[in-house]
CSV table of C-alpha atoms and ligand atoms in Angstrom, one decimal:
chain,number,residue,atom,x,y,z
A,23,UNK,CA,-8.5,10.7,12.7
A,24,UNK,CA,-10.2,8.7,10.1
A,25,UNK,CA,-7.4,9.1,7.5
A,26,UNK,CA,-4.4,7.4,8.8
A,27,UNK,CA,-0.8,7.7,6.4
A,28,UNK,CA,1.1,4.7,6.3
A,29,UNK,CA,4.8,6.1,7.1
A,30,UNK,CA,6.5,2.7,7.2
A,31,UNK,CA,9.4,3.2,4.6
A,32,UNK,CA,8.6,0.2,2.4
A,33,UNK,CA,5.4,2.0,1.5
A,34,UNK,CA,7.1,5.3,1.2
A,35,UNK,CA,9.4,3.8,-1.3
A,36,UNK,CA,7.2,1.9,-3.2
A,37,UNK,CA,4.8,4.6,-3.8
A,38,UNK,CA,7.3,6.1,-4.8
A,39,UNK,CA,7.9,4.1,-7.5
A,40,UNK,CA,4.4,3.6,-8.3
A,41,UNK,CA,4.2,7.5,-9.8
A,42,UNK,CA,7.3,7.3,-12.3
A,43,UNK,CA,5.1,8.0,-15.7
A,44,UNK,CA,7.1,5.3,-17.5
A,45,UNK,CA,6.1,2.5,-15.3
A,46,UNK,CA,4.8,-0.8,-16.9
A,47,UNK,CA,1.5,-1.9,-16.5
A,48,UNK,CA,3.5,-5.4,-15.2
A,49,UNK,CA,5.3,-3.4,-12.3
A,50,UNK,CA,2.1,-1.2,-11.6
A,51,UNK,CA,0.5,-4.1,-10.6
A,52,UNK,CA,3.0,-5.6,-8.6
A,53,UNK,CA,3.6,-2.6,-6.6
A,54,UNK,CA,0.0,-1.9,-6.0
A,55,UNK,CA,-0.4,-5.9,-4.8
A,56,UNK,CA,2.5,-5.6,-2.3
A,57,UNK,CA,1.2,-2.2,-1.3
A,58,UNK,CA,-2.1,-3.8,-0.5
A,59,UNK,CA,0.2,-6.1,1.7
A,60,UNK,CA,1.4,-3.9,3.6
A,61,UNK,CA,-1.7,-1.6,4.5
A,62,UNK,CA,-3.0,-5.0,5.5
A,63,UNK,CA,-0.3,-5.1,8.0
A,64,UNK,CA,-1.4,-1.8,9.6
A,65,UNK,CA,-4.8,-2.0,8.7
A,66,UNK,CA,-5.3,-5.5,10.9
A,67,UNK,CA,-2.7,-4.5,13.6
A,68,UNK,CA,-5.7,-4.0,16.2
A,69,UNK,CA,-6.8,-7.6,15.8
A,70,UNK,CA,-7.9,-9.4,18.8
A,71,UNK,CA,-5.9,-12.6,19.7
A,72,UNK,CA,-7.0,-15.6,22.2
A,73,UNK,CA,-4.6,-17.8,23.8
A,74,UNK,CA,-4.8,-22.0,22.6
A,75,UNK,CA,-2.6,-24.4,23.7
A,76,UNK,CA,-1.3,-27.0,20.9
A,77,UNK,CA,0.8,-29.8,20.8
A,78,UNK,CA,4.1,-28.7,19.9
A,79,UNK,CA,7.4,-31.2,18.8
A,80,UNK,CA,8.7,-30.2,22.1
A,81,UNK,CA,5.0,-30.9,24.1
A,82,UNK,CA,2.0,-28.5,24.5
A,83,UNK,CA,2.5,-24.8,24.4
A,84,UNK,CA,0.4,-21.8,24.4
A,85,UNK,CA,0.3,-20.2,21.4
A,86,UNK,CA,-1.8,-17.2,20.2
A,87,UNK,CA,-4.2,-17.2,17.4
A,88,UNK,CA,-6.7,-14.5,15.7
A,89,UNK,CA,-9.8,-14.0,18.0
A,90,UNK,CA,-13.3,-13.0,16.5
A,91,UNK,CA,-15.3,-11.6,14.0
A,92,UNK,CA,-14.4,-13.1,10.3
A,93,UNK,CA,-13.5,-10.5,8.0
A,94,UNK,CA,-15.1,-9.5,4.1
A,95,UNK,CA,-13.2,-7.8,1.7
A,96,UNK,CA,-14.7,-5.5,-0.3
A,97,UNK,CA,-12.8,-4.3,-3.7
A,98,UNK,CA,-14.3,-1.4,-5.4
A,99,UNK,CA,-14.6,-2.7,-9.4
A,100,UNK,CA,-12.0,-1.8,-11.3
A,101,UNK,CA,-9.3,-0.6,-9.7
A,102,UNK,CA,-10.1,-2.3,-6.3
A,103,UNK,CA,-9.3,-6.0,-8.2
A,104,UNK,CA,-5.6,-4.7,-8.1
A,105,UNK,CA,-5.5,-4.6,-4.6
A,106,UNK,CA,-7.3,-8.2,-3.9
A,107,UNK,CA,-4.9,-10.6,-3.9
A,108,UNK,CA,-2.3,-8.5,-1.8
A,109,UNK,CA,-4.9,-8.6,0.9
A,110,UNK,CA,-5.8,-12.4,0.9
A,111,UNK,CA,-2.3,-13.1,0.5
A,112,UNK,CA,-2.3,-12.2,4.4
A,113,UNK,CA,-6.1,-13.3,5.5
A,114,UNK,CA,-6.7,-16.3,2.9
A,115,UNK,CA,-9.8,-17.1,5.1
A,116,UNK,CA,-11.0,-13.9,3.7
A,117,UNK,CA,-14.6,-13.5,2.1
A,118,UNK,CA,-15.3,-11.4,-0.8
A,119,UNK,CA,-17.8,-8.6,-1.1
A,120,UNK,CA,-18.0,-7.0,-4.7
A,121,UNK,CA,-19.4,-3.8,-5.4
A,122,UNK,CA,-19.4,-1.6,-8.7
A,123,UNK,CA,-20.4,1.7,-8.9
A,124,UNK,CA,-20.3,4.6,-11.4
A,125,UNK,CA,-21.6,8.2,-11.5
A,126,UNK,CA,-25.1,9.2,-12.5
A,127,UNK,CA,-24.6,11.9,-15.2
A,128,UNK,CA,-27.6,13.3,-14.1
A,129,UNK,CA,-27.1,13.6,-10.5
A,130,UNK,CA,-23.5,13.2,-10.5
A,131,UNK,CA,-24.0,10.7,-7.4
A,132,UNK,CA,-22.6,7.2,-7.6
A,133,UNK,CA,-24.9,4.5,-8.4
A,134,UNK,CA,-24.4,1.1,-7.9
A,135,UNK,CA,-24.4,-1.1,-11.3
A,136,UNK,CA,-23.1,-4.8,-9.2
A,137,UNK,CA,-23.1,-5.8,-5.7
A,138,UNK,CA,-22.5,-9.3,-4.4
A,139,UNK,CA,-22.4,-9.5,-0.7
A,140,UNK,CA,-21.3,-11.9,1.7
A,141,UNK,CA,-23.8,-13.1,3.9
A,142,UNK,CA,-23.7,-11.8,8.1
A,143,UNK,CA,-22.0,-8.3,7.6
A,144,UNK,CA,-22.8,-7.6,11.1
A,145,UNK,CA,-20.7,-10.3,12.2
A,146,UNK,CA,-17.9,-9.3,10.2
A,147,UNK,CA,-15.1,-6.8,10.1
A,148,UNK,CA,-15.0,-5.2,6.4
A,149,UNK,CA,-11.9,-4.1,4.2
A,150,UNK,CA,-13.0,-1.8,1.9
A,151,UNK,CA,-10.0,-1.7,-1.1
A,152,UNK,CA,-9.9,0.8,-4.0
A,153,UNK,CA,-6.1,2.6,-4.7
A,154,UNK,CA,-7.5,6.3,-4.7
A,155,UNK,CA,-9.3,8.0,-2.4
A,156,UNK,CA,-10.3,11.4,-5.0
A,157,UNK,CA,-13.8,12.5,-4.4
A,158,UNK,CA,-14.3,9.9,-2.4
A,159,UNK,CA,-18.0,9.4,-3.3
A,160,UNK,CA,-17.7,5.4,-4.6
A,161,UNK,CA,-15.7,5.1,-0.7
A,162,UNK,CA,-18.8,6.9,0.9
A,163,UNK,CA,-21.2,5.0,-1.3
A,164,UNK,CA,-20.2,1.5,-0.3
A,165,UNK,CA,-19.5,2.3,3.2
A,166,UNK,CA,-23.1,3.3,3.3
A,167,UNK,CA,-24.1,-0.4,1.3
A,168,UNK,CA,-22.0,-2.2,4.1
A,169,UNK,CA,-23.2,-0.1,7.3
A,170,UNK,CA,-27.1,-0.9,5.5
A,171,UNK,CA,-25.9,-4.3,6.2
A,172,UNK,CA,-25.2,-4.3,9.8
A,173,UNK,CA,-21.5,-4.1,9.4
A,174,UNK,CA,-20.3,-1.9,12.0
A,175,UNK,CA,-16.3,-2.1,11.8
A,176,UNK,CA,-15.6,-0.7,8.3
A,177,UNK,CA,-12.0,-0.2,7.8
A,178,UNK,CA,-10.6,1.1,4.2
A,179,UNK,CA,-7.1,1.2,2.4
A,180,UNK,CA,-6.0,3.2,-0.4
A,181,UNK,CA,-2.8,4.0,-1.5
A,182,UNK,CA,-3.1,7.7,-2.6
A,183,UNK,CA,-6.2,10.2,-0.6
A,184,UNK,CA,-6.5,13.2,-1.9
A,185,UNK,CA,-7.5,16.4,0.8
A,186,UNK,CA,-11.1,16.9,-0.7
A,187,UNK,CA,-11.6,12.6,-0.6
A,188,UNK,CA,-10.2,12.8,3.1
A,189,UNK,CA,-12.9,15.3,4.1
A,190,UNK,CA,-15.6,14.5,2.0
A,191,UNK,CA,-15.2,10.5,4.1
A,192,UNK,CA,-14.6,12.0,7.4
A,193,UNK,CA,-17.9,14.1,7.1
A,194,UNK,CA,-19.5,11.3,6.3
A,195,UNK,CA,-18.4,8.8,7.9
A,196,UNK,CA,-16.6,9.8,10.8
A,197,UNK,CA,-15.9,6.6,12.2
A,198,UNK,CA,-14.4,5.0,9.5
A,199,UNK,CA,-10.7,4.4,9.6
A,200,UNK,CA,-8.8,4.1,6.1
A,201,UNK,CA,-5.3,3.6,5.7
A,202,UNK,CA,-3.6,5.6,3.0
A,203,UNK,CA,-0.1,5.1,1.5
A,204,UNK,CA,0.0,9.0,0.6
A,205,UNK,CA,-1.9,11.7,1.0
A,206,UNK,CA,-1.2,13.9,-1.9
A,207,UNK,CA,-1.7,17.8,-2.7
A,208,UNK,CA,-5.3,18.0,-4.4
A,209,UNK,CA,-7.5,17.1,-7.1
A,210,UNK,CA,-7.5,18.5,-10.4
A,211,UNK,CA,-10.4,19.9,-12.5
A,212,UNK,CA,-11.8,16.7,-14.0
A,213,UNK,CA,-11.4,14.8,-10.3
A,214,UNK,CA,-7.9,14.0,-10.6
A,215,UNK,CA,-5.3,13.4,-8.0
A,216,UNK,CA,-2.3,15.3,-8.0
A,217,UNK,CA,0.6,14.3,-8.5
A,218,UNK,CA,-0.9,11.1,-7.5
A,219,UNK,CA,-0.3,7.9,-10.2
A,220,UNK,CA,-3.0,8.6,-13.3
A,221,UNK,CA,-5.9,6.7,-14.0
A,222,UNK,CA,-4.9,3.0,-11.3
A,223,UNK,CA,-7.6,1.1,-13.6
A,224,UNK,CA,-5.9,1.5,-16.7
A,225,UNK,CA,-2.7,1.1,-15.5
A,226,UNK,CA,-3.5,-2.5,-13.5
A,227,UNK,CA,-5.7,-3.9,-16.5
A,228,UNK,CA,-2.9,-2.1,-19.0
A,229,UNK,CA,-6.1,-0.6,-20.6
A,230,UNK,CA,-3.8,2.6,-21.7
B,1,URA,N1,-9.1,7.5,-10.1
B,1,URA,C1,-7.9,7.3,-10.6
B,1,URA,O1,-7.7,6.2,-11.1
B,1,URA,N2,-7.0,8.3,-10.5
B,1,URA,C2,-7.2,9.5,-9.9
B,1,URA,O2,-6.3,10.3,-9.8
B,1,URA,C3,-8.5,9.7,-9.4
B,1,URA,C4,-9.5,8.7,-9.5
């Protein structure tokens, strides 16, 4: 089940909030950043942990810390900026991955304009963040730049898929797991989700 919906009822609030028409480009913002919190929670809850043992006030104790393979995070330009610092918020130690991509007019395929990798993406667990999942061809796209790479644990969160986005990405990629905050009804005729938020660019950069 690659699409997984984020039921937790912080996220089903605040998404909530996130599609009133009225909102601010202020509050869009801050509820996409603590959204990207919270699918961080779910989205790293299969961490591995080791055991240490520290000195603690009260004399050495065994403690647990994160185990393993470093982690890139990967915004999709615009929109995917909005989600950034919600996710290094919780994983400061974090690298950063950018990649841009927009549709070829011609071929109507996604082509990739800027892309600044981290170095040993097949050491490394990869976040992919971009608020809507719609066609899902940017999502397929720079899955397919990071698996080129060697990365082979490709995680991605979103907070709103759309039907045709969920089965476009698990076609493609079946063993990707994204975490969505909703999963909405379908897209409209110029790639739209619906009801789903607008254009998430515009509204975090309060280009509207
Ligand atoms: N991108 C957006 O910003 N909104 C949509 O509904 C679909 C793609």
């Amino acid at each position: 089940m690659p699409v997984i919906a984020v039921t937790h009822p912080l996220v089903r609030h605040k998404i909530g909030l996130l599609r009133e028409a009225a909102i601010s480009n202020k509050q869009f913002r801050e509820l996409t950043h603590e959204l990207a919190c919270l699918l961080t929670c779910e989205a790293t809850a299969d961490l591995p942990m080791q055991a240490a043992t520290i000195a603690c006030w009260s004399g050495p104790v065994q403690i647990e810390q994160l185990a393993g393979r470093k982690i890139t995070v990967m915004p999709i330009l615009r929109a995917g900026l909005g989600m950034l610092e919600g996710v290094l918020g919780l994983i400061p130690t974090a690298q950063v991955s950018v990649i841009g991509l927009a549709r070829n007019h011609a071929t109507l395929q996604p082509e990739c304009y800027c892309e600044k990798l981290v170095d040993h993406l097949d050491e490394r667990i990869a976040l992919i963040i971009d608020p809507m999942l719609a066609t899902a061809g940017s999502m397929i796209a720079a899955i397919d730049v990071l698996k080129a790479q060697g990365c082979t644990d490709v995680r991605a969160l979103v907070l709103v898929a759309a039907p045709e986005g969920i089965a476009a990405l698990e076609a493609a990629h079946p063993d990707v797991r994204c975490w969505a905050a909703a999963i909405d009804s379908r897209l409209d005729e110029v790639g739209y989700i619906i009801p789903g938020l607008g254009d998430a660019g515009d509204k975090i950069f309060g280009t509207v």
